[in-house]
Every structure is written in C-alpha cells, then in structure tokens.
mmCIF file of C-alpha atoms in Angstrom:
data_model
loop_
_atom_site.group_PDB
_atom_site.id
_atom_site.type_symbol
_atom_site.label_atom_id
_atom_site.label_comp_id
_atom_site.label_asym_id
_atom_site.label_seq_id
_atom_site.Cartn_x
_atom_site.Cartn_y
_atom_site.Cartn_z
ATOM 1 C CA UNK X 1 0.000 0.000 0.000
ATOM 2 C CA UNK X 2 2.872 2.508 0.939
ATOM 3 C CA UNK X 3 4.457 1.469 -2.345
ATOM 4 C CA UNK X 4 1.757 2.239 -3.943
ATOM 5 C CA UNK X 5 0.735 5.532 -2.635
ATOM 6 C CA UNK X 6 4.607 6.739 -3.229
ATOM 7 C CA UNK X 7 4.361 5.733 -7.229
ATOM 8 C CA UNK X 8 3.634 8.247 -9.716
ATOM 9 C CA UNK X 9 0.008 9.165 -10.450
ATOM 10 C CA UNK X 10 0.511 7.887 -14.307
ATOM 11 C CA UNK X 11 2.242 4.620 -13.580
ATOM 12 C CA UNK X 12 -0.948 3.791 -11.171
ATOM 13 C CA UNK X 13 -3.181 4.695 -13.902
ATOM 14 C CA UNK X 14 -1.051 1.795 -16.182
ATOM 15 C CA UNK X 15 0.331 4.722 -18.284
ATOM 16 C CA UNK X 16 4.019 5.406 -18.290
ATOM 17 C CA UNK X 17 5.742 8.298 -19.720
ATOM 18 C CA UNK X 18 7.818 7.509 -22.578
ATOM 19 C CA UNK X 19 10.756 9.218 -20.784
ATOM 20 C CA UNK X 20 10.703 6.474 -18.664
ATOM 21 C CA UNK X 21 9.499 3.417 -20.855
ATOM 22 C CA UNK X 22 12.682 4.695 -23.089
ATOM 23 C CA UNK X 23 14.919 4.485 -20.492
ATOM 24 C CA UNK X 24 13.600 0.763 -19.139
ATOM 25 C CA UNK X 25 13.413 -0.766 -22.726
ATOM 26 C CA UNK X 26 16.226 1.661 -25.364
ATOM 27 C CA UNK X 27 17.506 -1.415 -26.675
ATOM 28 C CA UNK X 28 14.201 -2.136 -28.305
ATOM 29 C CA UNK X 29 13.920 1.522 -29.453
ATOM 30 C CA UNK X 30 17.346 0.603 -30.907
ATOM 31 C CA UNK X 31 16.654 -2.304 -32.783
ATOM 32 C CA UNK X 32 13.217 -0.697 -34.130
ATOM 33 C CA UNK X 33 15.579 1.900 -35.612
ATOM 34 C CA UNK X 34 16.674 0.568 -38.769
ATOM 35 C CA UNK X 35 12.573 -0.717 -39.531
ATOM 36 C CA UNK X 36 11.962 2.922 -38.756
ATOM 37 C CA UNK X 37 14.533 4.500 -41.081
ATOM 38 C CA UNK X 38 13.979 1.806 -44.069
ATOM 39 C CA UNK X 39 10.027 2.241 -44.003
ATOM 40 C CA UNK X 40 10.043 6.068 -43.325
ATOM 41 C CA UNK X 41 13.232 6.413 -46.662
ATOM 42 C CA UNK X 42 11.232 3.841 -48.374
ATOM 43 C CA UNK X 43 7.350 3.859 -48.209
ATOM 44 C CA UNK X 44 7.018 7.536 -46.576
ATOM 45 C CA UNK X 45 10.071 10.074 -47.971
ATOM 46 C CA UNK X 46 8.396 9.347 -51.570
ATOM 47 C CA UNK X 47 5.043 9.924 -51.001
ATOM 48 C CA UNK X 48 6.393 13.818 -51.436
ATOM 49 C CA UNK X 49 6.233 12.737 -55.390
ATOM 50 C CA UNK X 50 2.593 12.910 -55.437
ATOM 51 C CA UNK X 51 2.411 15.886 -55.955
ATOM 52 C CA UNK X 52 3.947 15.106 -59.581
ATOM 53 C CA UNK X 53 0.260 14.140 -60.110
ATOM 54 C CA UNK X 54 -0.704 17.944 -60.038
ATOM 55 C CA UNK X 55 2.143 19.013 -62.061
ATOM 56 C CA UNK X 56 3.432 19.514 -65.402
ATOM 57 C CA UNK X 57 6.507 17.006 -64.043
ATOM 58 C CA UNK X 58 9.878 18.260 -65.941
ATOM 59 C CA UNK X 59 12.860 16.709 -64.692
ATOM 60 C CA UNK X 60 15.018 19.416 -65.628
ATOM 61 C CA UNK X 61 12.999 21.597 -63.131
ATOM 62 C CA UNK X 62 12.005 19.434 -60.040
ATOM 63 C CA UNK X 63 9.444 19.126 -57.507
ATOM 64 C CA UNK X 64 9.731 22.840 -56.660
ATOM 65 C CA UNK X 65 9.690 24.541 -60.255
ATOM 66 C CA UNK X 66 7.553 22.683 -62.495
ATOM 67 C CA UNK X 67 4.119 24.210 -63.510
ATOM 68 C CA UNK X 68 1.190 23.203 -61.584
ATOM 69 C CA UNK X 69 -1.617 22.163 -63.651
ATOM 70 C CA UNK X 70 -4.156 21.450 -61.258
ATOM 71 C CA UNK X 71 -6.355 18.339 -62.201
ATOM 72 C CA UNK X 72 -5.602 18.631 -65.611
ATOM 73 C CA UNK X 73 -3.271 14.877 -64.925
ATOM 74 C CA UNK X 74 -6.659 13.163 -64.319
ATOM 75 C CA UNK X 75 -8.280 14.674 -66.666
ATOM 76 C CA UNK X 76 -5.999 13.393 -69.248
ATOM 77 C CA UNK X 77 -6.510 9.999 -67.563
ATOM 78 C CA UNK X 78 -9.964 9.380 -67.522
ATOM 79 C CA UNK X 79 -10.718 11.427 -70.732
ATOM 80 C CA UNK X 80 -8.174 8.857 -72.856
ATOM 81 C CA UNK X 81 -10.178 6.742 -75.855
ATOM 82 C CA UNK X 82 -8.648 3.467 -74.245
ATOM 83 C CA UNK X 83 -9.392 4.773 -70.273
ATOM 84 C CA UNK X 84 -12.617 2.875 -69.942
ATOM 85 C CA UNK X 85 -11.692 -0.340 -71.802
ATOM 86 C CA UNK X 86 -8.412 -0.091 -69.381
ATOM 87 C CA UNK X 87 -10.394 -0.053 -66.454
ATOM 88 C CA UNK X 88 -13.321 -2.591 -67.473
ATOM 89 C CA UNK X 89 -10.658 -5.110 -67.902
ATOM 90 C CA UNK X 90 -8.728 -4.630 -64.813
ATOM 91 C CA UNK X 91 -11.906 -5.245 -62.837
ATOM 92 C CA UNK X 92 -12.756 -8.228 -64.326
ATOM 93 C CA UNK X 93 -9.377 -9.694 -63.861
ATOM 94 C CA UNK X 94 -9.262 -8.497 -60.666
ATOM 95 C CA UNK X 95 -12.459 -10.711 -59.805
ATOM 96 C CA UNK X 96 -10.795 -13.696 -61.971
ATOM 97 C CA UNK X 97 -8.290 -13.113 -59.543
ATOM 98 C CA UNK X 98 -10.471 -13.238 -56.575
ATOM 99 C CA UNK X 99 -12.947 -15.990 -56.871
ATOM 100 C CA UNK X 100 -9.831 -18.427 -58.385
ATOM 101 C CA UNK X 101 -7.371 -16.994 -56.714
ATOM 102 C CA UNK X 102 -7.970 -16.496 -53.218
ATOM 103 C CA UNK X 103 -9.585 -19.754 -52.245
ATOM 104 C CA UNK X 104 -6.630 -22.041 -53.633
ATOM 105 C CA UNK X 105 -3.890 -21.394 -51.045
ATOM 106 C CA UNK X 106 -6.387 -22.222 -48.486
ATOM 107 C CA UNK X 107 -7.762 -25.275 -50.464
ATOM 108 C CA UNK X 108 -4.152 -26.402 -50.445
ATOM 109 C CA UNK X 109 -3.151 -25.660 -47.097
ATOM 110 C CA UNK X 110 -6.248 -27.513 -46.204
ATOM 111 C CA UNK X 111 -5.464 -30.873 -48.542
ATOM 112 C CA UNK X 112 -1.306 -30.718 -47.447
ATOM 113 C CA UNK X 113 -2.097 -31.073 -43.716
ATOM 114 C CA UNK X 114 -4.767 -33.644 -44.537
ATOM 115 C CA UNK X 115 -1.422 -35.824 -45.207
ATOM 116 C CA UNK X 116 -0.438 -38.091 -43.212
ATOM 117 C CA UNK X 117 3.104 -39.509 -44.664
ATOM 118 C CA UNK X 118 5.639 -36.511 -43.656
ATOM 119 C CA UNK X 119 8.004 -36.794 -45.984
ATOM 120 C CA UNK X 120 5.566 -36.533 -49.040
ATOM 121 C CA UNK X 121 4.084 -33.351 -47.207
ATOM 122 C CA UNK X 122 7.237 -31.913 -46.667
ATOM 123 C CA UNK X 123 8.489 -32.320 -50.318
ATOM 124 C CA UNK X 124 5.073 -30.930 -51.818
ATOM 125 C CA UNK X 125 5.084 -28.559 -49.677
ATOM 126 C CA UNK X 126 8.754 -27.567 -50.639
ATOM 127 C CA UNK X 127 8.357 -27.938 -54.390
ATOM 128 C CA UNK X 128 4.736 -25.534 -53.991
ATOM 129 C CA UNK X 129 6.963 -22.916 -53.160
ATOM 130 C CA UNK X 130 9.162 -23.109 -55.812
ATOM 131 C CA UNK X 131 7.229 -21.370 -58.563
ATOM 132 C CA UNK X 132 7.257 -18.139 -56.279
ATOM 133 C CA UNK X 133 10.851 -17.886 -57.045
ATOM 134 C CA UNK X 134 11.047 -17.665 -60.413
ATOM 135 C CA UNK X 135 11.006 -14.500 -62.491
ATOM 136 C CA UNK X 136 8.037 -13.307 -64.281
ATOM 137 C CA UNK X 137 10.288 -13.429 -67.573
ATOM 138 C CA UNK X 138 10.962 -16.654 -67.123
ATOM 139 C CA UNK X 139 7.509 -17.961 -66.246
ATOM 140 C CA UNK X 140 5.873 -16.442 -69.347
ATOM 141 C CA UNK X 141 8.363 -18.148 -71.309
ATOM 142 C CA UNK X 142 7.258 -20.886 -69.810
ATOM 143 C CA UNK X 143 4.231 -20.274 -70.645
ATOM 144 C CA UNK X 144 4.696 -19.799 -74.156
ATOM 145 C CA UNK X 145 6.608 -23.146 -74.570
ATOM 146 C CA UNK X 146 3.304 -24.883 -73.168
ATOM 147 C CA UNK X 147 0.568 -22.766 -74.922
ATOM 148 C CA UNK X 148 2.521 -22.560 -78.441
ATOM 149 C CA UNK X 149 0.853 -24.455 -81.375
ATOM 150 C CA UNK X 150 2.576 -27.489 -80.477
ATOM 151 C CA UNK X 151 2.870 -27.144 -76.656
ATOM 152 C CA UNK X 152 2.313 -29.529 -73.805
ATOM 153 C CA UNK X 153 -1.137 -27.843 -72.490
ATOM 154 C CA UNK X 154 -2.661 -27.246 -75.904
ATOM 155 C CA UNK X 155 -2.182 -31.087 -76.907
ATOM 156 C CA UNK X 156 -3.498 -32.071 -74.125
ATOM 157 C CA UNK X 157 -6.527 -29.436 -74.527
ATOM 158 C CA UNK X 158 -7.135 -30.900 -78.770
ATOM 159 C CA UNK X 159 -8.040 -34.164 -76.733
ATOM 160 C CA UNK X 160 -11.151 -32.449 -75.307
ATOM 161 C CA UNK X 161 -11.678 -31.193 -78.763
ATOM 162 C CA UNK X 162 -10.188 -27.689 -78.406
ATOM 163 C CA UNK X 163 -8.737 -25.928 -81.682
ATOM 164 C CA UNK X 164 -4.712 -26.107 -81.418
ATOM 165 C CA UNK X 165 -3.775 -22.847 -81.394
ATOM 166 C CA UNK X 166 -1.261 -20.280 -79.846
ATOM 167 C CA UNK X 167 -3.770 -19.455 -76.841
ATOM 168 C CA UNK X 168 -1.470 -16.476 -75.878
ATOM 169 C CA UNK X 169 -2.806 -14.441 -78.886
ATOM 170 C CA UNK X 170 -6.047 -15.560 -78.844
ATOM 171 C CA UNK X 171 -8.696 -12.266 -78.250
ATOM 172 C CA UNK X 172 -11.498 -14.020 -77.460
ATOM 173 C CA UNK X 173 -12.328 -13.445 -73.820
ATOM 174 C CA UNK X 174 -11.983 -14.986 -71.259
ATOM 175 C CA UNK X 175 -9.178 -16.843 -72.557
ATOM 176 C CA UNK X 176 -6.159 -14.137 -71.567
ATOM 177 C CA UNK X 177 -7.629 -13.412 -68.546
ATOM 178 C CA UNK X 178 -7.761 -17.057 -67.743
ATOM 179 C CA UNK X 179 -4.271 -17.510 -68.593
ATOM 180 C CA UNK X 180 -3.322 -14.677 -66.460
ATOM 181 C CA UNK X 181 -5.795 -15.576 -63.649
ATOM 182 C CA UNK X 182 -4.029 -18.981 -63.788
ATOM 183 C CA UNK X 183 -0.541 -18.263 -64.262
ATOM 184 C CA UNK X 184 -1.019 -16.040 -61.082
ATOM 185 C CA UNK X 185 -2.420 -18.987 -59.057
ATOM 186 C CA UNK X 186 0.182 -21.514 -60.194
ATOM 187 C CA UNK X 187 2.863 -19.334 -58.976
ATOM 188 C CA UNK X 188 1.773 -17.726 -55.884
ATOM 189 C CA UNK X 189 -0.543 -20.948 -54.442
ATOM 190 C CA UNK X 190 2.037 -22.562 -52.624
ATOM 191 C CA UNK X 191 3.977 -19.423 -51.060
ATOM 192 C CA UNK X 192 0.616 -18.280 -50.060
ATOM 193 C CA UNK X 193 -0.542 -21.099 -48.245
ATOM 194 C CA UNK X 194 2.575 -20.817 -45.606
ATOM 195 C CA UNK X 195 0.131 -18.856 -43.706
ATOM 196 C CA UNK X 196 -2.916 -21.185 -43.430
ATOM 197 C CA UNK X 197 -0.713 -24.367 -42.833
ATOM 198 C CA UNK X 198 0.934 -22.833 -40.011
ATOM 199 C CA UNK X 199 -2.502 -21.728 -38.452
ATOM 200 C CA UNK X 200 -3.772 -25.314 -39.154
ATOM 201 C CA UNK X 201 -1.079 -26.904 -37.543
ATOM 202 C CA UNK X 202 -1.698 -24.836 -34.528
ATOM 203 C CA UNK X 203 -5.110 -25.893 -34.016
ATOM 204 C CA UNK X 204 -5.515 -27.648 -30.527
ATOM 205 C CA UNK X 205 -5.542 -31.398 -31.138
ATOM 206 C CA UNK X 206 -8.310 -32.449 -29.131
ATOM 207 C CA UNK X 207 -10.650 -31.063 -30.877
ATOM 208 C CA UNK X 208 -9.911 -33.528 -33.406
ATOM 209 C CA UNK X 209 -9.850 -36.226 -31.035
ATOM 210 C CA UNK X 210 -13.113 -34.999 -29.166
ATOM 211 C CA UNK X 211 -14.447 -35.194 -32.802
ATOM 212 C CA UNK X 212 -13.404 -38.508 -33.722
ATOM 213 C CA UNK X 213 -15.254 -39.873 -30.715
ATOM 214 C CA UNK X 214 -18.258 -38.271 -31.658
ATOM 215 C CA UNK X 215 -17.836 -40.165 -34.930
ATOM 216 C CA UNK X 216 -17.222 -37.063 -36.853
ATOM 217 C CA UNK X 217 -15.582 -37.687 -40.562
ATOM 218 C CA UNK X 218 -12.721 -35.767 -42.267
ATOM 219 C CA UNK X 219 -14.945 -33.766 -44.383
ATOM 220 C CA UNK X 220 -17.203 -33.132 -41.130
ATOM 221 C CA UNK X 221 -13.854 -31.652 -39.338
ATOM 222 C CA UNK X 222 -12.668 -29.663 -41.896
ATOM 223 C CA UNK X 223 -16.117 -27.826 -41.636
ATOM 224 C CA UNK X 224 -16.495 -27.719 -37.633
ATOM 225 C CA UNK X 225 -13.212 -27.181 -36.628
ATOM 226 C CA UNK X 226 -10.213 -26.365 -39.238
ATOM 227 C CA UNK X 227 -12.245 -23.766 -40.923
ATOM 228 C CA UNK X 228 -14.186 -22.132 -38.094
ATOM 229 C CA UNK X 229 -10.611 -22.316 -36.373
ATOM 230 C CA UNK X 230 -8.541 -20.363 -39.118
ATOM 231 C CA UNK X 231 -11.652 -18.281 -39.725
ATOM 232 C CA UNK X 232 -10.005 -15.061 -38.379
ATOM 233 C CA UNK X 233 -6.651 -15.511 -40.778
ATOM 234 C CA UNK X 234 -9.292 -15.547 -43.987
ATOM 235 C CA UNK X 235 -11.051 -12.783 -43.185
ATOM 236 C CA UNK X 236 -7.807 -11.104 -42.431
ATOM 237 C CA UNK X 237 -6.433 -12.074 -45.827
ATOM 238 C CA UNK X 238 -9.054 -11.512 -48.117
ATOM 239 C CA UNK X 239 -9.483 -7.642 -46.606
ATOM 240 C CA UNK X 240 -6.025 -7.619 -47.427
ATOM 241 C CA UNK X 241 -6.318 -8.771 -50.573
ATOM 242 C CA UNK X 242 -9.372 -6.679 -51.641
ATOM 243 C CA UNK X 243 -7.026 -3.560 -51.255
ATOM 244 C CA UNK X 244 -5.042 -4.982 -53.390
ATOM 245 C CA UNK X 245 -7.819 -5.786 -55.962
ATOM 246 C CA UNK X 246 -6.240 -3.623 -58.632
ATOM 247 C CA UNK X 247 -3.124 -5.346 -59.038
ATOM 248 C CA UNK X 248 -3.608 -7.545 -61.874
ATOM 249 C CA UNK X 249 -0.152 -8.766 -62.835
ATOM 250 C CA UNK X 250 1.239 -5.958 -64.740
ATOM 251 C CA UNK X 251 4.757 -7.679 -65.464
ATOM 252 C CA UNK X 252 3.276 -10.903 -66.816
ATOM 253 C CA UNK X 253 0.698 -8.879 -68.730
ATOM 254 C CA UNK X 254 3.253 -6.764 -70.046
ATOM 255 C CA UNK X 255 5.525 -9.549 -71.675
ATOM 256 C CA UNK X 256 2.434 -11.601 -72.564
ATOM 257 C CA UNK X 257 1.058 -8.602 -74.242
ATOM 258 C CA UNK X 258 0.538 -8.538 -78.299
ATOM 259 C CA UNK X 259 -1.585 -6.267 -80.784
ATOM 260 C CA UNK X 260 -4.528 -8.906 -80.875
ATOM 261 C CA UNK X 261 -4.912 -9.356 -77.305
ATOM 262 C CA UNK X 262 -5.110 -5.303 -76.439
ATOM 263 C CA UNK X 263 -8.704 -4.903 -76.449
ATOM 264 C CA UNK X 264 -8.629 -7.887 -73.395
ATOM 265 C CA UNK X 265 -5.601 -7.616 -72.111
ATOM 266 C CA UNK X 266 -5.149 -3.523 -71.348
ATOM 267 C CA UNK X 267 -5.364 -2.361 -67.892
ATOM 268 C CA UNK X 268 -4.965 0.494 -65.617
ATOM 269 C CA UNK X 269 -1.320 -0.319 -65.169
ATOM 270 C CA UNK X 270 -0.363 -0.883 -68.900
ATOM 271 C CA UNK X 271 -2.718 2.259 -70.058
ATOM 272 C CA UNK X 272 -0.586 4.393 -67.555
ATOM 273 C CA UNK X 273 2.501 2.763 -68.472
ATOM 274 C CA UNK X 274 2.109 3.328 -72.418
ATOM 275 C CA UNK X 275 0.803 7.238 -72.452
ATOM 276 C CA UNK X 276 3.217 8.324 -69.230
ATOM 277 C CA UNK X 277 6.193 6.122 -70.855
ATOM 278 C CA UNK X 278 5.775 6.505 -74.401
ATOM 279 C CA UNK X 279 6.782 8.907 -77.226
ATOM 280 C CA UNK X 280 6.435 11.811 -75.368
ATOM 281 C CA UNK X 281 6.962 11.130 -70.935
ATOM 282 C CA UNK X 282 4.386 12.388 -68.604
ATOM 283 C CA UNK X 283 5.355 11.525 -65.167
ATOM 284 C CA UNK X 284 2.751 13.695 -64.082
ATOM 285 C CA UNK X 285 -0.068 11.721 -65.681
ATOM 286 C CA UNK X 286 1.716 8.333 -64.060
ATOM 287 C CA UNK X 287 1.514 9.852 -60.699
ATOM 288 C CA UNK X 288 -2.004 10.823 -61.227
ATOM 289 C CA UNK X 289 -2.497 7.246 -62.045
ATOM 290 C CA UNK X 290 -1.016 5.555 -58.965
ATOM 291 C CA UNK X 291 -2.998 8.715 -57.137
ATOM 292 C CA UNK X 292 -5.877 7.053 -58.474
ATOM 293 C CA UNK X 293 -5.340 3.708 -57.789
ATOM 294 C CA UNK X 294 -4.095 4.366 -54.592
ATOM 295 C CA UNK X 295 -7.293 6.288 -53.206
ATOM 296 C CA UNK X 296 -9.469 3.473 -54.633
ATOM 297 C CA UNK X 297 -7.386 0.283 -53.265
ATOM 298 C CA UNK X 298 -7.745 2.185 -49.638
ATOM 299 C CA UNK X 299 -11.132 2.473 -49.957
ATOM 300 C CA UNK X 300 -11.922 -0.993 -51.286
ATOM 301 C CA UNK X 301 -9.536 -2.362 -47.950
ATOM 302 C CA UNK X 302 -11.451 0.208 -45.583
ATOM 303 C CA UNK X 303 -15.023 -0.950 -46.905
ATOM 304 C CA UNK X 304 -14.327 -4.626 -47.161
ATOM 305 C CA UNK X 305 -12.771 -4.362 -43.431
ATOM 306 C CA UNK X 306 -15.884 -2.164 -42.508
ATOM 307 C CA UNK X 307 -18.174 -5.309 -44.366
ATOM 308 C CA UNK X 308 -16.297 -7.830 -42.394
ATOM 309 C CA UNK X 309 -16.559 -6.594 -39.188
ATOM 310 C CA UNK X 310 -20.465 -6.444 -39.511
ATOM 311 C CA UNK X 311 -20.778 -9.529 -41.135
ATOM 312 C CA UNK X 312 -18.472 -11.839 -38.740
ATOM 313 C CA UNK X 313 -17.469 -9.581 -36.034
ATOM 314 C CA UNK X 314 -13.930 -10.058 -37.798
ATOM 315 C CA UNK X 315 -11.770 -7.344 -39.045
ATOM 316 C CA UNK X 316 -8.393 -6.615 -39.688
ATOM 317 C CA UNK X 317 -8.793 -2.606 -38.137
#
C-alpha cells in the first residue's frame, strides 16, 4: 500500500511516460531503428512525389519549379479513348483473380495437412513454393513453350476437342484473362498457403480427437473445426487482398502482351505505363495514375474491413 501511494500518479493509472518506458526498454527503441529509417526512406520520404500528379513534371525543373496544372493529370486519364476499356478489364481480372485466386492457397493448405506420410508433405510442400521464385520473364516463357501451337497444355486441350492454337494471342475473352488468372495462381498458391498451414497446424488437437469420438468424418472436421478455427486468418487475408484488388499482374501482362490481345488484355497499369512512358513522358499523368489507384485500393480495404466486421465480427482494423 505505501508502495503504492509513493508511485507516480501515471504509472498507477497503467500509463508510463515515454521518458521512462525509453529508459527501461532503449535497446528495443534501438533495434526498431533501422525498420523505422527503411520504411520512413522507403514507403514515406516518396510519397512527397505525389504531388507530380498535379504538375506539369519536368525533370530538368524538379518538384519545386515545375508548372502546376491542377487536375488537368486526371483529366488526361480518364478522358483517354482506351481509359474505360483499361479499367473494365482490370476489374474483371481483378475478380478472376479473386474468386480463383484467393480460395486455392487455403484449399491447399487444407489438402497438405490432410497428409499423413511426412516426408511426401514436406516435399510438396517444398516444391509448392518453388514457382514463387522464379522471375516473371521466365515464367511467361514458360508459358509460351506450353501454350505454343505445339505445346504440352494445348495437346493435351485438342483431346477435349479444343482448336490447337497459340492461346497467348487468342482475343477471345476470357481466354487471356484465364491464362493470367491462372498463371497467377500456379505461382503464388504454394507461397501463399505458408500462412494457413501454419494456423492449421496450430489448431488444438483435441478437438480432433473430441471429434473422432463423436464419430465425426474428415470432411465433417474440416467444416467444424479447421475452418471455423482459421476463420479469423481468412477474413484477415481476403481484406487484405481486396485492397489490393487492382493489381492484376502488370509484369506478366506486359511480356504476354501482343496487338490482338489489347482490347482484353489492357489495364490500368499498362494504359498508364504506355501514355506516361511513351513517345512523349508524362510523369505527371503516371503519378495521377497511382494517385488514383491508390485512393481506390484504400477504400476498397477500408469498406471490405468495414463489411467484415459487420458480417463476422472479424476485421483486420
């Protein structure tokens, strides 16, 4: 009690001054430092270039002595003859990406540590991974070895009676955005199921047990335990993810990109990256661009969050 009545009105309250929470725990302060300095150089120091988006950007001139044009940037942007095909097809793309997408590192995650021989999950598990690794020049090359004429995937496609074609230039949609869609999946599956596995493997094992004695089956614990269990790290991920709904792939699109697959393959990234990097620069109209994108991803994470919260009492804010 005398201890007690001698302490400091704020530590009592549970509220310490940072004077003196720097002083008991510096070394952490010290350690954060070089997070601190690499996100704040990184992510925060350029966010001064958005105000390109307003400008008449010249190099020559710099941040502080270009001409400021106002909105004219966006205007430019939305006002382009290719604008709304652009954006049309990065939405649907972005909900190929989605529905296929999002649901197959959990679906693996789920089927891996359904295993039961170790070594077989490790390797899978190992080998899943791989494809995260490799460049998105080399995967498209890949892919055009397998989709060619003559490739592995399009004989096996002419047995279900399917033309044999090059299915990178074909136009007709949805077969680029399938490609795409798919090409994403196969490459980002297994490093994106890391995540879920760990969660799954975390999950209390008597639940299992109490299950098995209740003469649940495997499908019957998958639904009333491992999903209801990892519940929170879905929800998590797909708000998450729905901020990031935009990002379509723009490096694969960009080598996989021909003349007869424009009208299905342009999106918001290559539209920007063809009238702010071609005959004539416009940084300005590139910043605009990211701007854009940028205000619409946060509100797409904020109202998905927002959704998720009412829906499930789960949110990631």
């Amino acid at each position: 009690m005398d201890q007690a009545r001698g302490m400091p009105k704020r530590i009592k309250e549970g509220r310490v001054s940072w004077k003196l929470d720097f002083k008991r725990n510096w070394l952490v302060y010290v350690i954060f430092l070089p997070v601190f300095v690499y996100f704040f150089v990184l992510n925060y120091l350029p966010m001064f270039g958005l105000s390109m988006a307003f400008q008449n950007f010249s190099i020559t001139k710099g941040f502080f002595n270009s001409d400021w044009i106002g909105f004219q940037n966006f205007k430019d942007l939305f006002m382009g003859d290719a604008f709304p095909n652009a954006l049309k097809n990065t939405f649907i793309m972005a909900g190929f990406n989605l529905v296929l997408g999002f649901p197959a590192p959990i679906i693996f995650a789920l089927l891996i540590t359904s295993v039961k021989f170790e070594a077989f999950r490790r390797s899978s598990q190992i080998i899943s991974y791989l494809p995260n690794f490799v460049a998105a020049v080399v995967m498209v090359n890949i892919m055009k070895q397998f989709l060619s004429p003559t490739g592995a995937i399009t004989e096996f496609l002419a047995l279900f009676g399917l033309q044999e074609q090059n299915w990178l230039v074909n136009p007709n949609p949805p077969v680029f955005w399938l490609i795409n869609t798919l090409s994403g999946v196969w490459q980002g599956f297994g490093y994106g199921s890391i995540i879920y596995v760990a969660a799954i493997t975390n999950i209390n094992g008597e639940y299992y047990e109490a299950a098995a004695i209740d003469g649940a089956n495997g499908w019957q614990k998958m639904w009333k335990i491992t999903l209801p269990c990892i519940k929170p790290i879905i929800i998590m991920l797909f708000v998450l993810q729905f901020g990031i709904l935009l990002r379509v792939g723009f490096d694969r699109i960009l080598l996989m990109y021909v003349p007869r697959t424009y009208e299905v393959a342009d999106n918001l990234f290559t539209y920007t990256y063809r009238m702010a990097f071609g005959a004539a620069p416009n940084f300005g109209l590139g910043a605009a661009s990211g701007l854009f994108q940028s205000v619409v991803s946060t509100i797409l994470l904020i109202t998905s969050n927002q959704v998720s919260k009412r829906l499930s009492n789960n949110s990631l804010f």
